[in-house]
Coordinates of C-alpha atoms and ligand atoms in Angstrom, one line a residue:
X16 CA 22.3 22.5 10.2
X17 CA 20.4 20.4 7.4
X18 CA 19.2 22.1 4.2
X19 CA 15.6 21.6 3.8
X20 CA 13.8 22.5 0.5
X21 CA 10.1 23.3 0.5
X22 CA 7.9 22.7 -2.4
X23 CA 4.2 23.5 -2.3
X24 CA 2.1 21.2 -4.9
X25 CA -0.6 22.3 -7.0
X26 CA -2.5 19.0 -6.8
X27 CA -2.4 15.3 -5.9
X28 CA -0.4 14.5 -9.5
X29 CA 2.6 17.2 -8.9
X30 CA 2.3 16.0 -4.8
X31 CA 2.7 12.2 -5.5
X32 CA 5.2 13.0 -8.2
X33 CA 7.7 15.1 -6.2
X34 CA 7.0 12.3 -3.0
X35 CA 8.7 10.0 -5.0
X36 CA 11.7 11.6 -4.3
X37 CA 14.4 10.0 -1.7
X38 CA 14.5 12.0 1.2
X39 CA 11.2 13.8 0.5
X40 CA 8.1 13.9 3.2
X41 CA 4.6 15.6 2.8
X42 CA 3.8 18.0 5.1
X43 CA 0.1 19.4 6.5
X44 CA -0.6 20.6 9.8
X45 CA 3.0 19.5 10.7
X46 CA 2.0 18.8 14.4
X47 CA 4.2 16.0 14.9
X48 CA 6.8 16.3 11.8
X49 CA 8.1 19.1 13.2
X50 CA 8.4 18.0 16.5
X51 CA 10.4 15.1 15.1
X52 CA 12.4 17.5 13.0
X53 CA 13.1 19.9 15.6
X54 CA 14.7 17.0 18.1
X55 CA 16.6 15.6 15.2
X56 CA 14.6 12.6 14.6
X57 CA 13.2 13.0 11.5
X58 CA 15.5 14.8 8.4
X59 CA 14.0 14.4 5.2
X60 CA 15.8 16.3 2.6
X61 CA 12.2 18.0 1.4
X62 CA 9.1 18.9 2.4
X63 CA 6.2 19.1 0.0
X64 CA 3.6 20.9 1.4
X65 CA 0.2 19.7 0.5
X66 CA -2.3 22.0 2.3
X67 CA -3.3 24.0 -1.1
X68 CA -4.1 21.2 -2.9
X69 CA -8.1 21.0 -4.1
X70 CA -9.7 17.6 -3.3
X71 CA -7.9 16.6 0.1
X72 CA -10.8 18.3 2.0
X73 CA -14.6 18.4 3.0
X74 CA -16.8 15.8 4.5
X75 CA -19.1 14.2 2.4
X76 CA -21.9 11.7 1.9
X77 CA -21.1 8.6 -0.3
X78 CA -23.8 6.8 -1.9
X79 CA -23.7 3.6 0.1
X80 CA -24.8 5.5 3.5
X81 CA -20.7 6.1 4.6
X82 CA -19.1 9.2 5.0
X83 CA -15.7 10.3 3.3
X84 CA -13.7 12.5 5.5
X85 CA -10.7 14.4 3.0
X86 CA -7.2 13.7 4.3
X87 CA -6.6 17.3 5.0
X88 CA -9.3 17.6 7.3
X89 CA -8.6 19.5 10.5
X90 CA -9.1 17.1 13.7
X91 CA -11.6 19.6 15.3
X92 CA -13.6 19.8 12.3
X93 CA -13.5 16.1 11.7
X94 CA -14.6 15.5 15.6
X95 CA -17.2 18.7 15.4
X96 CA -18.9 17.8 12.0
X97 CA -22.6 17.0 12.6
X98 CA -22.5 13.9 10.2
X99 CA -19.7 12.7 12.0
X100 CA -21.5 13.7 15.6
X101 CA -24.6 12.0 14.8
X102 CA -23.5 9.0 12.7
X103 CA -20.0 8.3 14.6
X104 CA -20.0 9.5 18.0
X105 CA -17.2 7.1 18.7
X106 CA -15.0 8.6 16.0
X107 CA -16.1 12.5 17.5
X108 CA -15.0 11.0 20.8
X109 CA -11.5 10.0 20.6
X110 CA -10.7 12.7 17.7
X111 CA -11.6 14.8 20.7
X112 CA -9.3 12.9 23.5
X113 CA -6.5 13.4 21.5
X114 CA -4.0 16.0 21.8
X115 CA -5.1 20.3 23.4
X116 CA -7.7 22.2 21.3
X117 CA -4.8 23.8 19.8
X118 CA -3.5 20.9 18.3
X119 CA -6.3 19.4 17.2
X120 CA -7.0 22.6 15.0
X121 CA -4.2 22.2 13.3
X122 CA -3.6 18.4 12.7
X123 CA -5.2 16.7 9.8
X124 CA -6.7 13.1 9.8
X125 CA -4.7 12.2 7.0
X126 CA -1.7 13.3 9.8
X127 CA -3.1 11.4 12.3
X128 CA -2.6 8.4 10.7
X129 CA 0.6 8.9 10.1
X130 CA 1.7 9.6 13.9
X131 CA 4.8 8.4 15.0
X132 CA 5.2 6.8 18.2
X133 CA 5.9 8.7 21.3
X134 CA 8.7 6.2 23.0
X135 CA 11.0 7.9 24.9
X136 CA 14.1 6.1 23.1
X137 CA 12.8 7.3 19.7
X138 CA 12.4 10.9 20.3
X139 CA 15.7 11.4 22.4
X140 CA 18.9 10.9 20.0
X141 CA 20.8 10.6 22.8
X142 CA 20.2 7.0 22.8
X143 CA 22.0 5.5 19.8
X144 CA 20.0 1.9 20.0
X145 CA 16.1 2.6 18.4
X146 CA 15.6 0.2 15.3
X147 CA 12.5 2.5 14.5
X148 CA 14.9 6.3 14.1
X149 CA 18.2 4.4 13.1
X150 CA 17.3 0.6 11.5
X151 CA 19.9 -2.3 12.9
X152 CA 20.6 0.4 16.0
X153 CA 18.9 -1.7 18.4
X154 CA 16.5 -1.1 21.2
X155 CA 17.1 1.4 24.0
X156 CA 13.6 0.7 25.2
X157 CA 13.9 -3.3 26.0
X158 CA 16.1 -2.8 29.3
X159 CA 14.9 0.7 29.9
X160 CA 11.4 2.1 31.4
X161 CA 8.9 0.1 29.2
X162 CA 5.6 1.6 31.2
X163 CA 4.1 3.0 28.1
X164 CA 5.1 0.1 25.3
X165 CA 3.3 -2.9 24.2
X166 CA 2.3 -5.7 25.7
X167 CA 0.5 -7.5 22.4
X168 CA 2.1 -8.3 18.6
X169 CA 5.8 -6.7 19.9
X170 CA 9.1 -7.9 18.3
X171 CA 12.4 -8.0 19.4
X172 CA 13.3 -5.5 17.2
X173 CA 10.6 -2.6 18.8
X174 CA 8.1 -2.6 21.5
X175 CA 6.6 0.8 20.7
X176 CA 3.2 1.8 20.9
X177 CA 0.9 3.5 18.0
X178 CA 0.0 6.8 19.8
X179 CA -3.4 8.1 18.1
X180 CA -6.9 8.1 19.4
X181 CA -8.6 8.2 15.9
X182 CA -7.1 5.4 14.8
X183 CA -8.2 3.4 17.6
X184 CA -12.0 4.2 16.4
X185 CA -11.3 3.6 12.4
X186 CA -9.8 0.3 13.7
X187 CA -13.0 -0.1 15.5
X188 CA -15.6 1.3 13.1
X189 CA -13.6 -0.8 9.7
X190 CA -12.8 2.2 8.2
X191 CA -10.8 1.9 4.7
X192 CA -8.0 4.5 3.7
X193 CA -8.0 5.9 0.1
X194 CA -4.3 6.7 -1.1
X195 CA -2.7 7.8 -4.5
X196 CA 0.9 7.2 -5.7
X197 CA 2.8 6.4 -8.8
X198 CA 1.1 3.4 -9.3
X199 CA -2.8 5.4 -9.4
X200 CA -5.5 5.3 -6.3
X201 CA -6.0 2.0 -4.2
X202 CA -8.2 1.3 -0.9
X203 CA -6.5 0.0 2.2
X204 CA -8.5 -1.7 4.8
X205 CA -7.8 0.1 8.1
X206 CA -6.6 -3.2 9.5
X207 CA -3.8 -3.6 6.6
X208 CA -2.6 0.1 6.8
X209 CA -0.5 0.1 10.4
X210 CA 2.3 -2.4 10.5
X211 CA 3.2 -4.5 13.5
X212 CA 7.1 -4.3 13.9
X213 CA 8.1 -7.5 13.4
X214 CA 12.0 -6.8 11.8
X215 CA 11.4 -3.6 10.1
X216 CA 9.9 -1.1 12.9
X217 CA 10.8 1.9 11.2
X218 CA 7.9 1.2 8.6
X219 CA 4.9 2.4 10.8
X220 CA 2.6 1.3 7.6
X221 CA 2.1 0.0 4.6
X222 CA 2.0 2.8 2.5
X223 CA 4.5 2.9 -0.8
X224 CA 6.7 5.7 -1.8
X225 CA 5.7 8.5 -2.8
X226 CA 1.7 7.4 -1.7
X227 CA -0.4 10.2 -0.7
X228 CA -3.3 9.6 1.8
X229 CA -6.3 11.8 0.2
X230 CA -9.1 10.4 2.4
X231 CA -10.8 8.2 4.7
X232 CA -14.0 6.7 4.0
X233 CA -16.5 5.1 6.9
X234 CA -19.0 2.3 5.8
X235 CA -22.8 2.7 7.3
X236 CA -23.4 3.6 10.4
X237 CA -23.9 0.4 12.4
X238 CA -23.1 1.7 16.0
X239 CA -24.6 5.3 16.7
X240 CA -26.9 4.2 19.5
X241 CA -24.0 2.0 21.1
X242 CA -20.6 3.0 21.3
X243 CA -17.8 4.6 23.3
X244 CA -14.4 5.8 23.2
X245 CA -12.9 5.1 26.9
X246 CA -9.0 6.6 27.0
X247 CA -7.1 5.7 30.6
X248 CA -4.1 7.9 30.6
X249 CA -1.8 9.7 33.5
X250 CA -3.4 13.0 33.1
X251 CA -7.0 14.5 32.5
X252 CA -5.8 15.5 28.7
X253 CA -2.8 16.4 26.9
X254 CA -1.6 12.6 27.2
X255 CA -1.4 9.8 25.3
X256 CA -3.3 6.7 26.0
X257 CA -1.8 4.1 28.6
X258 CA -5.0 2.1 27.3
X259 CA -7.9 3.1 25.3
X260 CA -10.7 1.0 24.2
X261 CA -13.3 2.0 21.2
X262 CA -16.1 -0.6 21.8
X263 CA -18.9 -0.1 19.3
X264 CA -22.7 -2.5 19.6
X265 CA -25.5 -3.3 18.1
X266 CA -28.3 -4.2 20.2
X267 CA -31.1 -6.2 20.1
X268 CA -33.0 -5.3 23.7
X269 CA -30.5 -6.4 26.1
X270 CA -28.8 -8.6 23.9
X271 CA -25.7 -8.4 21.5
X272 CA -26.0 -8.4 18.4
X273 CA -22.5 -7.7 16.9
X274 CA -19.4 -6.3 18.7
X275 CA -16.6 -4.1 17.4
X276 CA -14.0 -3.8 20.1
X277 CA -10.5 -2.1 19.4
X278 CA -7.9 -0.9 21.7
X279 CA -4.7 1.4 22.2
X280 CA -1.8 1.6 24.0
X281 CA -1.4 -1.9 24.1
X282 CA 0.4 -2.7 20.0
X283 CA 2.1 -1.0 17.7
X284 CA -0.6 -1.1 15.7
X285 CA -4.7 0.2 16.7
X286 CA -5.6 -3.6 17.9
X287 CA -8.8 -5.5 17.0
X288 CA -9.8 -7.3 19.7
X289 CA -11.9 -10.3 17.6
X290 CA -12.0 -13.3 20.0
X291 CA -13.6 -10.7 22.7
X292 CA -16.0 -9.5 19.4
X293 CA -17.1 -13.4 18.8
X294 CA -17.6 -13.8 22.8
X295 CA -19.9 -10.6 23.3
X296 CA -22.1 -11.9 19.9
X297 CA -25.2 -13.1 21.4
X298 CA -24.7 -12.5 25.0
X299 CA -26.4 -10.0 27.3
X300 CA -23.9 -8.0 29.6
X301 CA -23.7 -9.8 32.8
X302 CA -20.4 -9.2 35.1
X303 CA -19.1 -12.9 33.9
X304 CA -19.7 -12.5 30.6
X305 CA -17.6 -9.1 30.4
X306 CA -15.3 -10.2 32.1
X307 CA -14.2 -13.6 30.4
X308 CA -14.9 -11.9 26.9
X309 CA -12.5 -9.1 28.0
X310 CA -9.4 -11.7 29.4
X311 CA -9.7 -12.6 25.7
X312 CA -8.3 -9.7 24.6
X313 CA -5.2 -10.1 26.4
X314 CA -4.4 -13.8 25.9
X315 CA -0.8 -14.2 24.7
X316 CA -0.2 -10.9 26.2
X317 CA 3.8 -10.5 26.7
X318 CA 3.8 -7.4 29.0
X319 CA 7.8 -5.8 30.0
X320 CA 8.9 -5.3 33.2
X321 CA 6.8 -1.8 34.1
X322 CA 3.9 -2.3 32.1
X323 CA 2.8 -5.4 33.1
X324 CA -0.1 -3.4 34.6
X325 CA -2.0 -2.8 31.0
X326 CA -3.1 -6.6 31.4
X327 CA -5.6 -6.1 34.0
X328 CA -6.1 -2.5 33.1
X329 CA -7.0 -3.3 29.4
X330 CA -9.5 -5.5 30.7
X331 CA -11.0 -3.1 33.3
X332 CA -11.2 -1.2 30.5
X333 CA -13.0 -2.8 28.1
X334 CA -15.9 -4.1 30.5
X335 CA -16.1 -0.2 31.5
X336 CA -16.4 0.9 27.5
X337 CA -18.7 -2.4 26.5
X338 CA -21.1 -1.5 29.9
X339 CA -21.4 1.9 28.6
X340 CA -21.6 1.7 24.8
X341 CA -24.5 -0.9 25.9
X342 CA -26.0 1.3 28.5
X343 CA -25.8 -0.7 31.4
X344 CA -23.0 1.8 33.5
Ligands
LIG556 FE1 13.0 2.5 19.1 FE2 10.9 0.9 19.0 FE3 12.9 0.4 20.7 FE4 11.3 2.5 21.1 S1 10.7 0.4 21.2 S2 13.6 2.4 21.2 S3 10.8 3.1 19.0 S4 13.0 0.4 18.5

């Protein structure tokens, strides 16, 4: 049995402070931590406890038109909000895919963000090889069942997937994450804050020690009228995505004006699709026009040996998502 200590911090200072520490992890609806530290997969030394802290909460205007949503923010609050149900229905939509109602009343966004993956070969320590729970281990999941791993920006080292449905519409919707360490506060575009694995999977971001997410901020409302959070998965709910798609328009009558396309399930990262983005620009939404933007997407695409099925479903997916954020399904 490990000895844990518990510390609960007064505010962000004392919090970022005692994260500094080797060995330490901040804990807040604990949703997946515990999980992880219940199967042995994650041991930190100490938990610092941030849920008392003043400041990490609320939803609030910012003077630009956004929305900041604190990093302590339950998920069903976050996906209830009537700001964020008017101005960001795709964000309401897949905070609300993700996870039981149980869950979601107890995981935080800033949590969210900091999901781990849900590969097999990382959460079961009877497998010695996973480079992302033990670095330089290998990688159990390469010659074993690989149906819900990547198929796009995957390394030798890790094929895993980045499990969360938020992230997929903050990838979508440009959101920026707002983080305090040692160092003071600093913005991270959504795009820069997941990793891809390349030779150091067991970094699932690019936060430093000791950082502290304290909140997420959404620019303008562009999308309202035209956007939609499609999640393919093996069951109803309770799953993770085999391939979700946050697809977010502006219109201009039947015609594209701009295009925010993002999908998950298919990286180890919440995966802009911009080539598809450029092809939609301008273009009403006939059958070809779909389709050939959404092949886009998946070009360079290096599926494994049981999930070479996400290529075509990713696709399907998106022309499904793009036909209904623009009305025409
Ligand atoms: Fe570990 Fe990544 Fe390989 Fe899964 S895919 S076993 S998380 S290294």
């Amino acid at each position: 049995m490990d000895a844990i200590s518990y510390q609960r911090a007064a505010d962000i200072g004392s919090a970022v402070q005692a994260g500094g520490q080797p060995g330490t992890v901040f804990i807040g609806g604990g949703t997946n931590l515990l999980d992880l530290m219940k199967n042995g997969v994650a041991r930190p030394a100490r938990l610092v406890d941030i849920t008392h802290i003043d400041g990490l909460g609320g939803v609030t205007p910012l003077p630009d038109g956004g929305l900041r949503i604190g990093a302590l923010v339950r998920n069903s609050d976050a996906a209830n909000h009537t700001w964020v149900r008017e101005r960001y229905p795709l964000l309401s939509q897949a905070l609300l895919a993700g996870a039981s109602a149980q869950l979601r009343n107890m995981a935080t966004v800033g949590g969210n963000l900091m999901q781990r993956t849900r590969c097999y070969y990382f959460y079961d320590t009877g497998f010695p090889q996973c480079n992302k729970r033990a670095p330089g281990s290998g990688c159990a999941a390469l010659d074993g069942n690989t149906r819900i791993h990547a198929i796009l920006g995957a390394s030798n080292q890790c094929i895993a997937t980045n499990p969360s449905d938020m992230s997929v519409a903050l990838a979508a919707l440009d959101a920026v994450v707002r983080v305090t360490g040692p160092s003071g506060e600093r913005v991270i575009p959504f795009a820069e804050f997941h990793r891809l694995p390349g030779d150091r999977p067991d970094l699932d971001t690019t936060l430093k020690p000791g950082e502290l997410i304290t909140a997420v901020d959404l620019p303008p409302p562009l999308f309202a009228d035209h956007s939609k959070y499609l999640k393919i998965r093996d069951r109803a709910s309770y799953a993770f995505a085999l391939v979700s798609v946050a697809a977010a328009l502006q219109m201009d009558g039947n015609t594209v004006r701009s295009a925010r396309i993002a999908l998950g399930g298919v990286a180890h990262k919440p995966w802009r699709a911009s080539a598809t983005e450029a092809a939609l620009a301008g273009r009403t939404l006939d059958a070809a026009t779909l389709q050939s933007a959404a092949a886009l997407a998946v070009q360079g695409a290096q599926p494994r040996r049981d999930n070479a099925f996400k290529v075509t479903l990713a696709q399907r997916a998106i022309v499904r998502a793009v036909q209904q954020a623009g009305g025409v399904a």
